[in-house]
PDB file of C-alpha atoms in Angstrom:
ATOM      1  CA  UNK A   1     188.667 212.074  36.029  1.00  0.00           C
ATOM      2  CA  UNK A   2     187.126 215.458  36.936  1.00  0.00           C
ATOM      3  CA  UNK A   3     190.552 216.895  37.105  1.00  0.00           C
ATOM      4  CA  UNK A   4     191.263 215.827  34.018  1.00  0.00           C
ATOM      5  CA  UNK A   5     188.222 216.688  32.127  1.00  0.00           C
ATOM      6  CA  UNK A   6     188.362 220.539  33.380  1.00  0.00           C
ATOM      7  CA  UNK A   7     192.091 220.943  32.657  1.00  0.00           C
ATOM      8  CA  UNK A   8     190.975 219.993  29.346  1.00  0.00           C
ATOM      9  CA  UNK A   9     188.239 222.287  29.425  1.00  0.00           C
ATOM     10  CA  UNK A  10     190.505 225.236  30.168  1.00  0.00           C
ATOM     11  CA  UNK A  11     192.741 224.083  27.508  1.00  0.00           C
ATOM     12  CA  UNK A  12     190.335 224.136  25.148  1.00  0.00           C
ATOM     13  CA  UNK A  13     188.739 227.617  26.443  1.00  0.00           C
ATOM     14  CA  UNK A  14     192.082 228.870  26.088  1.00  0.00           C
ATOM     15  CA  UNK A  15     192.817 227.828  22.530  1.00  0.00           C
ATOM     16  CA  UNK A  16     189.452 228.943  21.081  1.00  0.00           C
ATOM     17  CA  UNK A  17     190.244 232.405  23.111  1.00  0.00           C
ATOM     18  CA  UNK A  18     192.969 233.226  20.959  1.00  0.00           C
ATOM     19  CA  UNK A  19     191.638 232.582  18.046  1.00  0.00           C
ATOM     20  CA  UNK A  20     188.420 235.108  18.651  1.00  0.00           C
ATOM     21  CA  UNK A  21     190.258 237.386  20.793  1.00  0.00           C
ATOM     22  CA  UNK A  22     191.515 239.805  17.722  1.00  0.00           C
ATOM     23  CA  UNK A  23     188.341 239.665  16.028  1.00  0.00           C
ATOM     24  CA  UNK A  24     185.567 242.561  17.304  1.00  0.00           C
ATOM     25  CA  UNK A  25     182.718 241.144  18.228  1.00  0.00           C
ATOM     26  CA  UNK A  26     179.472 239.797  16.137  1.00  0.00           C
ATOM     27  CA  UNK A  27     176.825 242.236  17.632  1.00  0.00           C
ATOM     28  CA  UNK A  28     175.656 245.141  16.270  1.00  0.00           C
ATOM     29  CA  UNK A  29     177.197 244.753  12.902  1.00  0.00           C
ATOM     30  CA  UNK A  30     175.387 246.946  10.160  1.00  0.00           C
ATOM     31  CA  UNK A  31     174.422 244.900   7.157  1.00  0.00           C
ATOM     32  CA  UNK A  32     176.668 245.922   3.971  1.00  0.00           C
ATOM     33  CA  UNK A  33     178.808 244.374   1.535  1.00  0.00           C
ATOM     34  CA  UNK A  34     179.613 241.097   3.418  1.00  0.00           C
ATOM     35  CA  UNK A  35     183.377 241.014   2.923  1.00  0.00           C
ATOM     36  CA  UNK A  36     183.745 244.662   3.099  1.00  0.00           C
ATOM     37  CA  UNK A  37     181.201 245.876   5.515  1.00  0.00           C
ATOM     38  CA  UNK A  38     182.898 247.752   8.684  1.00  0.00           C
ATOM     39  CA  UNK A  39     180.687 249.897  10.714  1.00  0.00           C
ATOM     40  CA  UNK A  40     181.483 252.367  13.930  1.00  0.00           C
ATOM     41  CA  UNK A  41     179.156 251.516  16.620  1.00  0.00           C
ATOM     42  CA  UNK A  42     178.395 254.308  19.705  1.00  0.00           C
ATOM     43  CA  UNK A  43     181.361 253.727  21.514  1.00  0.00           C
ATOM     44  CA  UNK A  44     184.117 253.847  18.849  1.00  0.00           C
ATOM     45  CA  UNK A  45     184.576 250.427  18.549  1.00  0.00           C
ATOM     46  CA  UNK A  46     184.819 248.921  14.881  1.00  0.00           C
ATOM     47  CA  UNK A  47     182.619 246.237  14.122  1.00  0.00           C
ATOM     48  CA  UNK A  48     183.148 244.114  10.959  1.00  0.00           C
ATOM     49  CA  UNK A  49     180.759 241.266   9.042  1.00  0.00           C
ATOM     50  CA  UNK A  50     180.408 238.113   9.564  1.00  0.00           C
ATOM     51  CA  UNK A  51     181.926 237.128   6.154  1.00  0.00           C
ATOM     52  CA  UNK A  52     185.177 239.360   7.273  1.00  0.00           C
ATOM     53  CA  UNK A  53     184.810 237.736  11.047  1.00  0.00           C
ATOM     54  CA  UNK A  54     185.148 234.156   9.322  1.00  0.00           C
ATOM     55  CA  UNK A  55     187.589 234.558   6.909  1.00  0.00           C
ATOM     56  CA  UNK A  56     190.160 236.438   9.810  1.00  0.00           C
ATOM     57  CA  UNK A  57     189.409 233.220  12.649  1.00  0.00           C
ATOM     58  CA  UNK A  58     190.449 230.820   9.740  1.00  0.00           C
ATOM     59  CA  UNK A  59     193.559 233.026   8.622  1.00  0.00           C
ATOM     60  CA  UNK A  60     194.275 233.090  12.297  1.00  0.00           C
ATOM     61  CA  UNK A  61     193.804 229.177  13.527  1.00  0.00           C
ATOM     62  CA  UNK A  62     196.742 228.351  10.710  1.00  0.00           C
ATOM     63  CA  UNK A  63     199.013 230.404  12.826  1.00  0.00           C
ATOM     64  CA  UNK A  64     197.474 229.474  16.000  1.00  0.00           C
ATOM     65  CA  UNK A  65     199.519 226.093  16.654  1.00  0.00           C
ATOM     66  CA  UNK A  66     203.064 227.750  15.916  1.00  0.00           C
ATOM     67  CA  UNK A  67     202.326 230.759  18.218  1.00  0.00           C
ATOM     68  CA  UNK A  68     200.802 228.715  21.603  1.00  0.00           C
ATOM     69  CA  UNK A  69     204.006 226.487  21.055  1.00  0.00           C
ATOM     70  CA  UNK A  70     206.883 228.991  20.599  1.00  0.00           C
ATOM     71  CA  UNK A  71     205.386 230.209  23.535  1.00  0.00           C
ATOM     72  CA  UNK A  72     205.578 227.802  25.794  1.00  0.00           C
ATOM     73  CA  UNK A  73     207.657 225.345  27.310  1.00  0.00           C
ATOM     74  CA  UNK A  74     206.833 223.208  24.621  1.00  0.00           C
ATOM     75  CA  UNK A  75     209.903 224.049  22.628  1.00  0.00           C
ATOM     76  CA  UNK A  76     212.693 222.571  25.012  1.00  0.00           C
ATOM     77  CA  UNK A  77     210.670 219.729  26.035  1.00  0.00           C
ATOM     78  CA  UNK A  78     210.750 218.422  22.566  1.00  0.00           C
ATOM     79  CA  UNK A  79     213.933 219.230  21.202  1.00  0.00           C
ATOM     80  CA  UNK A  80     215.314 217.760  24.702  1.00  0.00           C
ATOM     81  CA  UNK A  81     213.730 214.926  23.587  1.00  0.00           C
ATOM     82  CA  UNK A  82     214.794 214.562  20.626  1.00  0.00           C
ATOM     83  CA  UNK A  83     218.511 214.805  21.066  1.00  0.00           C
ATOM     84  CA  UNK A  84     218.027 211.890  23.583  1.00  0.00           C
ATOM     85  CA  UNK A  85     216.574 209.228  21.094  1.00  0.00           C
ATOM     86  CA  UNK A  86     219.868 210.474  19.011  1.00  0.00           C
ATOM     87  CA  UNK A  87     222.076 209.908  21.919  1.00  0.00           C
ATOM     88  CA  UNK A  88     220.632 206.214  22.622  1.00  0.00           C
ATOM     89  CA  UNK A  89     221.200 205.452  18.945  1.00  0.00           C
ATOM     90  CA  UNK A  90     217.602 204.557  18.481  1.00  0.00           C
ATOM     91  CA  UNK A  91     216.487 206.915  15.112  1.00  0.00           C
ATOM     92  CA  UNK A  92     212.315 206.048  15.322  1.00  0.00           C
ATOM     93  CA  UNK A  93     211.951 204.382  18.590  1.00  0.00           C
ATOM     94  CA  UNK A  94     210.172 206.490  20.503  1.00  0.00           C
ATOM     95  CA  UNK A  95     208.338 206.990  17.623  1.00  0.00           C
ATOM     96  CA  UNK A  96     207.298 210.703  16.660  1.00  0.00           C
ATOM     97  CA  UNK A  97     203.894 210.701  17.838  1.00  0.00           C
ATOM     98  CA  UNK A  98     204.822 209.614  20.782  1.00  0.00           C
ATOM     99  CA  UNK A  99     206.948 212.150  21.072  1.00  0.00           C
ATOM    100  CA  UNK A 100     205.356 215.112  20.114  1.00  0.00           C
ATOM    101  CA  UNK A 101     202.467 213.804  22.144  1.00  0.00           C
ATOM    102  CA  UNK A 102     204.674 213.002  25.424  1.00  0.00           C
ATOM    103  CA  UNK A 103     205.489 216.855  24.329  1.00  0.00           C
ATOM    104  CA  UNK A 104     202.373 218.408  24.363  1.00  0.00           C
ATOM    105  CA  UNK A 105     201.450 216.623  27.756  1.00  0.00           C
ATOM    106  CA  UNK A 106     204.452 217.718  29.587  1.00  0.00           C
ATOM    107  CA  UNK A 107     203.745 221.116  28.404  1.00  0.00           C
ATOM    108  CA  UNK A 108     200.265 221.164  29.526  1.00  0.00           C
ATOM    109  CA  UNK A 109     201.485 220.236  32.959  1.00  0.00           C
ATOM    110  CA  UNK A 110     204.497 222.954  33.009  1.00  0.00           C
ATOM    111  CA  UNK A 111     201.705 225.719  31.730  1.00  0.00           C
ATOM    112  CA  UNK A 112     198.762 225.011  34.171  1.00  0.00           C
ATOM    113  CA  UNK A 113     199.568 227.820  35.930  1.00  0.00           C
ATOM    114  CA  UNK A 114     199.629 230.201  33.109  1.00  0.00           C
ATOM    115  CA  UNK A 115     196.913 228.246  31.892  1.00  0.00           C
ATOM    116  CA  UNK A 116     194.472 229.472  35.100  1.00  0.00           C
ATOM    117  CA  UNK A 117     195.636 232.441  35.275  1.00  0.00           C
ATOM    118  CA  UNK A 118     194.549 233.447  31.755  1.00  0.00           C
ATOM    119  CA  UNK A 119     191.193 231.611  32.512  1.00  0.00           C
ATOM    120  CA  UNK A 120     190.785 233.773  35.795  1.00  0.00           C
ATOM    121  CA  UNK A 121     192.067 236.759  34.257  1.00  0.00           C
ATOM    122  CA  UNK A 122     190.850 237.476  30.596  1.00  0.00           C
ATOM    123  CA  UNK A 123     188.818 233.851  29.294  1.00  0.00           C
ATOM    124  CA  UNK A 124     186.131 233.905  32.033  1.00  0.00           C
ATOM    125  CA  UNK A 125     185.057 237.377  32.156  1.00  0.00           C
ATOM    126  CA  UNK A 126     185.376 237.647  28.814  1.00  0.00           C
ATOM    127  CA  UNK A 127     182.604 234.932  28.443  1.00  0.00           C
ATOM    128  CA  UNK A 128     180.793 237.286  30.804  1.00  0.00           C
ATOM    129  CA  UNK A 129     180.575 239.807  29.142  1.00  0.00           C
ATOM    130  CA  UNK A 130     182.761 241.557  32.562  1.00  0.00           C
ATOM    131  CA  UNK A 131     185.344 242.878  29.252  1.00  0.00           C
ATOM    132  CA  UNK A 132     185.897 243.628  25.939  1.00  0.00           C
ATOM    133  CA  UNK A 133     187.471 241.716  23.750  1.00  0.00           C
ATOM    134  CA  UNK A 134     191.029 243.962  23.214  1.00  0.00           C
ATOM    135  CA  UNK A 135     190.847 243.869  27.319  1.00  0.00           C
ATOM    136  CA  UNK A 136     190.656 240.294  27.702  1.00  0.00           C
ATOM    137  CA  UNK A 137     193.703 239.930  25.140  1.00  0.00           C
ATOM    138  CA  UNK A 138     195.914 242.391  27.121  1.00  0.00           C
ATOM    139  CA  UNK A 139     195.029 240.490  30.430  1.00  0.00           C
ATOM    140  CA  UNK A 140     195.591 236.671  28.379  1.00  0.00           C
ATOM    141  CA  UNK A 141     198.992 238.096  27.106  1.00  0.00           C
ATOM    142  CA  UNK A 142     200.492 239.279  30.632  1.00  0.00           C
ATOM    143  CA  UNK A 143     200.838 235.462  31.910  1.00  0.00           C
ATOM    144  CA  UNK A 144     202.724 234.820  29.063  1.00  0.00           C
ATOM    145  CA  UNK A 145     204.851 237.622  29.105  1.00  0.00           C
ATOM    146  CA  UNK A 146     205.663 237.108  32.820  1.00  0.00           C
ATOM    147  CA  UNK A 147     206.587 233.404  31.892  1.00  0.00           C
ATOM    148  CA  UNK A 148     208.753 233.756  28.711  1.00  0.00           C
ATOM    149  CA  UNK A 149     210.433 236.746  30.580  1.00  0.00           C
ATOM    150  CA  UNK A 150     210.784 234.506  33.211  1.00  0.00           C
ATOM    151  CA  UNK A 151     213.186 231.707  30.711  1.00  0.00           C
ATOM    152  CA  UNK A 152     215.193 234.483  28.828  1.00  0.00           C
ATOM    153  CA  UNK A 153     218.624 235.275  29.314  1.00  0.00           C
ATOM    154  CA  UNK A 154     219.226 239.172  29.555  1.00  0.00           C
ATOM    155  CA  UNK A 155     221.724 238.504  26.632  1.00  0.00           C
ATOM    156  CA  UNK A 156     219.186 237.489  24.428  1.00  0.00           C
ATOM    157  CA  UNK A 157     216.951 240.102  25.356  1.00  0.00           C
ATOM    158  CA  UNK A 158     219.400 242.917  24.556  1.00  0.00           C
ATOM    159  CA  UNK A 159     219.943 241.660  21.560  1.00  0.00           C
ATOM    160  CA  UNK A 160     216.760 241.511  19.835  1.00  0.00           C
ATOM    161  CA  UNK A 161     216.306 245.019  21.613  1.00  0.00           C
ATOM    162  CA  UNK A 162     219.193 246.459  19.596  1.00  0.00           C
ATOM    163  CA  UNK A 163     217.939 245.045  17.092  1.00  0.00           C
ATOM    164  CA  UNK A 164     214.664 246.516  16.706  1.00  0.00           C
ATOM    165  CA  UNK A 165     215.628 249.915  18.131  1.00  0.00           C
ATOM    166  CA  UNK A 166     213.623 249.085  21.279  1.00  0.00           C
ATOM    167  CA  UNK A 167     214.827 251.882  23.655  1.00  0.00           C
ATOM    168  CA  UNK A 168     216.229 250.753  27.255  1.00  0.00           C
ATOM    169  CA  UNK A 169     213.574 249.408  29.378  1.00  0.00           C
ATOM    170  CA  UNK A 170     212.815 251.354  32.861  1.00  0.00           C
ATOM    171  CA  UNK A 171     212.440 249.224  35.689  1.00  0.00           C
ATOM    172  CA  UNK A 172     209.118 247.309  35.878  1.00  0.00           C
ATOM    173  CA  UNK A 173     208.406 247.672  32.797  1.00  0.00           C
ATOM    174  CA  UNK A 174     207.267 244.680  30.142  1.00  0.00           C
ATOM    175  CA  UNK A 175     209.533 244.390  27.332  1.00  0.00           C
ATOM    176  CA  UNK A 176     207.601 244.636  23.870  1.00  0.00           C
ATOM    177  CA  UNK A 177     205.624 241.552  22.571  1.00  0.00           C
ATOM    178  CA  UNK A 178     207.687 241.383  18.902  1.00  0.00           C
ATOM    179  CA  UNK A 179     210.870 241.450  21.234  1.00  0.00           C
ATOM    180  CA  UNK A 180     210.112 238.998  23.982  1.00  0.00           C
ATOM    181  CA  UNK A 181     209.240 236.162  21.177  1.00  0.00           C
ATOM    182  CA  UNK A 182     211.739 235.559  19.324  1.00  0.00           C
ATOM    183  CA  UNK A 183     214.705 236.123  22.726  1.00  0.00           C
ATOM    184  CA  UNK A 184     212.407 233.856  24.280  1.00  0.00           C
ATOM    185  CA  UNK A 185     212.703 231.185  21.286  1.00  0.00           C
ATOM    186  CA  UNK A 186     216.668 231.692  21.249  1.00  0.00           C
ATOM    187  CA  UNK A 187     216.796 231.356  24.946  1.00  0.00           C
ATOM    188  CA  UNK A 188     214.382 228.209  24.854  1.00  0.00           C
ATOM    189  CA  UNK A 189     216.645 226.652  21.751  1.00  0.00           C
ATOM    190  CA  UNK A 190     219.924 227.504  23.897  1.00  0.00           C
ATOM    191  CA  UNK A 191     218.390 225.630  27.185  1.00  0.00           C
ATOM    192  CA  UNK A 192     217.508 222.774  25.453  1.00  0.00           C
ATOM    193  CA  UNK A 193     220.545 222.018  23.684  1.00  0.00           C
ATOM    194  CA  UNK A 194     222.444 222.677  27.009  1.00  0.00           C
ATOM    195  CA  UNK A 195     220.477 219.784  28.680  1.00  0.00           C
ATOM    196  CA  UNK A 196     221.106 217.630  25.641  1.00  0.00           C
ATOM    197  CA  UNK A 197     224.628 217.850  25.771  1.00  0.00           C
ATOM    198  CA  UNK A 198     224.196 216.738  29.806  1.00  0.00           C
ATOM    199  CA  UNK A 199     222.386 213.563  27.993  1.00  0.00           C
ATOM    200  CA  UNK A 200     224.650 212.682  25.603  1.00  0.00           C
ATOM    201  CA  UNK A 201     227.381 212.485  27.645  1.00  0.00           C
ATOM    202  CA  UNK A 202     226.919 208.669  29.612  1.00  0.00           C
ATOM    203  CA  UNK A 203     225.894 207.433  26.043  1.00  0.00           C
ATOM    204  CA  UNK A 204     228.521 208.911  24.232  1.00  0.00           C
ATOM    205  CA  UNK A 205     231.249 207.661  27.070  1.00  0.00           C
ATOM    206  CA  UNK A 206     229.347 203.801  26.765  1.00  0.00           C
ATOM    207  CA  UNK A 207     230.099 204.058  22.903  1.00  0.00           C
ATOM    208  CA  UNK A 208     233.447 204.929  23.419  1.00  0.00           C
ATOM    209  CA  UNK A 209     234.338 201.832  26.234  1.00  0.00           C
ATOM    210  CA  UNK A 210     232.130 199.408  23.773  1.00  0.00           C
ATOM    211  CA  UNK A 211     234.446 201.063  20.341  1.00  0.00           C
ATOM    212  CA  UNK A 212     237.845 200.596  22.559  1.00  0.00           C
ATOM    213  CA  UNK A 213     236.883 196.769  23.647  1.00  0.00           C
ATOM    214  CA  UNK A 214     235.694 195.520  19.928  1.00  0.00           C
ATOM    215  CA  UNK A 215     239.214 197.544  18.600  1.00  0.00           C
ATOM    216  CA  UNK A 216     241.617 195.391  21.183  1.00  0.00           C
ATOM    217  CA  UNK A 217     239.587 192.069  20.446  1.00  0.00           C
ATOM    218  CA  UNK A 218     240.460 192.502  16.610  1.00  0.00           C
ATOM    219  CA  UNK A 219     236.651 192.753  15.824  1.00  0.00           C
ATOM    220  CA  UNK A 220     236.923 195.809  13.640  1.00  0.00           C
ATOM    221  CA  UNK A 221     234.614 195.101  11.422  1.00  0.00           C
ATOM    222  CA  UNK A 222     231.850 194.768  13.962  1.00  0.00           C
ATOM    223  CA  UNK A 223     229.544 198.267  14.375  1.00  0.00           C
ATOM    224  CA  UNK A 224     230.382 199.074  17.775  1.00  0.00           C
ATOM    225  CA  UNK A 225     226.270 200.236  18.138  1.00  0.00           C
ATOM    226  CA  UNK A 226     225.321 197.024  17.550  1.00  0.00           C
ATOM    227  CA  UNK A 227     226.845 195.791  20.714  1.00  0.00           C
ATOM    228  CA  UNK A 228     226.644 199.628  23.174  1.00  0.00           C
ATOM    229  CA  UNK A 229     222.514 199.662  22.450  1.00  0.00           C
ATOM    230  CA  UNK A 230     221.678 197.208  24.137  1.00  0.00           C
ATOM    231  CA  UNK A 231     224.115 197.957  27.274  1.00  0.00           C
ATOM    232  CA  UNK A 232     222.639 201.726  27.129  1.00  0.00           C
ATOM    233  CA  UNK A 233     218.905 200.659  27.172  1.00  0.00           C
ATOM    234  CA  UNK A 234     219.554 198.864  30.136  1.00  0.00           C
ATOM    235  CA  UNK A 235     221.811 202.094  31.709  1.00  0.00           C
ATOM    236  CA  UNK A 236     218.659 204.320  31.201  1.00  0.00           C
ATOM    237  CA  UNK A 237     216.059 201.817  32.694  1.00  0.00           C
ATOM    238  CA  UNK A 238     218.019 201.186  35.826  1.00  0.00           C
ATOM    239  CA  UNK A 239     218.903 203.921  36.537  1.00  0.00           C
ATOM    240  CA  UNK A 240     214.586 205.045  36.042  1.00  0.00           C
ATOM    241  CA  UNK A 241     216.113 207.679  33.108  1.00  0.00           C
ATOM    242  CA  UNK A 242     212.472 208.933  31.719  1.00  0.00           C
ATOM    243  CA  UNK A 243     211.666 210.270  35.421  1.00  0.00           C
ATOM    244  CA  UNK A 244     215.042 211.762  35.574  1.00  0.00           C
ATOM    245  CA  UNK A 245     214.242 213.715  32.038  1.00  0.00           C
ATOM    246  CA  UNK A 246     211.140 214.624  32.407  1.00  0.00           C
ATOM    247  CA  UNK A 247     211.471 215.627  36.278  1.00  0.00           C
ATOM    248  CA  UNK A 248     214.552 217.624  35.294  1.00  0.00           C
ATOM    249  CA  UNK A 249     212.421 219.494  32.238  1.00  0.00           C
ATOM    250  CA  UNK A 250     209.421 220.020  34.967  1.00  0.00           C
ATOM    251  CA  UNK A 251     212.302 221.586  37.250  1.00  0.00           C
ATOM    252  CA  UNK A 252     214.112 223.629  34.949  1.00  0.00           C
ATOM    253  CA  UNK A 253     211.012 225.968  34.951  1.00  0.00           C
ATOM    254  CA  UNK A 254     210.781 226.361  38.295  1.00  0.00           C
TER     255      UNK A 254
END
């Protein structure tokens, strides 16, 4: 229970992070127009109201769900999913919620790495006081960089390279942030579907067997996914088929 209450801790640490992390900080803001008031304290640094301060870290938390999951695993685990309640012919069973939440779980549990190493590295001294705020955002965005760079096929990565007139990388160095995104999305979306074709296949061979049989008995007129649900359910229990998926999804990000 411990365990679970400080992963859950971090999690939230780290999502309330990124929402504050592009905003300058509160203190020593001059008092001005309220929406428009920017001063330049001692050391450079622009400071901006509160007003302006509020208005950016609700702009921001709209975004903020769509960002943490396009980059994470978060995007094969669910469309994995997904393409397996198609292949057992069952449209809302699991339902969506359960799901999306199965989902987010999983990609907790993938992440926790990442996770603690943004805590260590950026979230904790950043509480501290230890760094700035632009520091700790440069340290949070290296784990993720290492990870998605980590999932991307080089094919993908050229590609949205050319695209943006990103000039050839030398070696060590971290591709761009508006570049590794979107290969890493196209990579993820690739992945997944590659998996779900792996799925599909026992189904789609049961349907086939189950269509055959009902077409030599002369019971045409009888959906052949009437009678192949039932025999796939029990395929994917026996044979312990969430375990398989989900240890397979764990596995694949190894």
């Amino acid at each position: 229970m411990t365990f679970i209450k400080s992963k859950n801790i971090k999690i939230f640490s780290l999502f309330a992070f990124f929402a504050i992390s592009l905003i300058p900080s509160l203190a020593n803001a001059e008092t001005g127009l309220p929406i428009l008031s920017v001063s330049t304290n001692e050391s450079g640094n622009q400071q901006y109201s509160v007003t302006l301060q509020i208005l950016g870290l609700m702009t921001l938390l709209t975004f903020l769900p769509a960002i943490i999951m396009m980059m994470t695993s978060f995007i094969r685990v669910t469309i994995v999913f997904g393409i397996l309640r198609q292949a057992m012919g069952m449209q809302q069973t699991p339902s969506n919620q359960i799901v999306i939440g199965l989902s987010l779980f999983l990609t907790f549990f993938i992440m926790a790495p990442v996770i603690d190493e943004v805590n260590d590295s950026a979230i904790q001294p950043y509480l501290n006081e230890d760094i700035n705020a632009m520091k700790a955002f440069e340290n949070a965005k290296r784990p993720f960089a290492h990870f998605m760079l980590g999932q991307i096929r080089e094919s993908d990565l050229i590609l949205f390279m050319d695209l943006s007139g990103t000039e050839s990388l030398e070696e060590g160095e971290m591709p761009p942030f508006q570049v590794l995104v979107p290969s890493f999305i196209i990579s993820e979306l690739k992945t997944a579907f590659q998996i779900g074709f792996l799925l599909f296949i026992p189904f789609l061979v049961i349907d086939l067997v189950v269509a055959s049989i009902l077409m030599a008995m002369g019971m045409m007129m009888l959906s052949p996914l009437i009678i192949s649900l039932p025999f796939k359910i029990m395929l994917f229990v026996l044979i312990d088929g969430w375990a398989l998926v989900v240890g397979t999804l764990a596995n694949s990000f190894t």
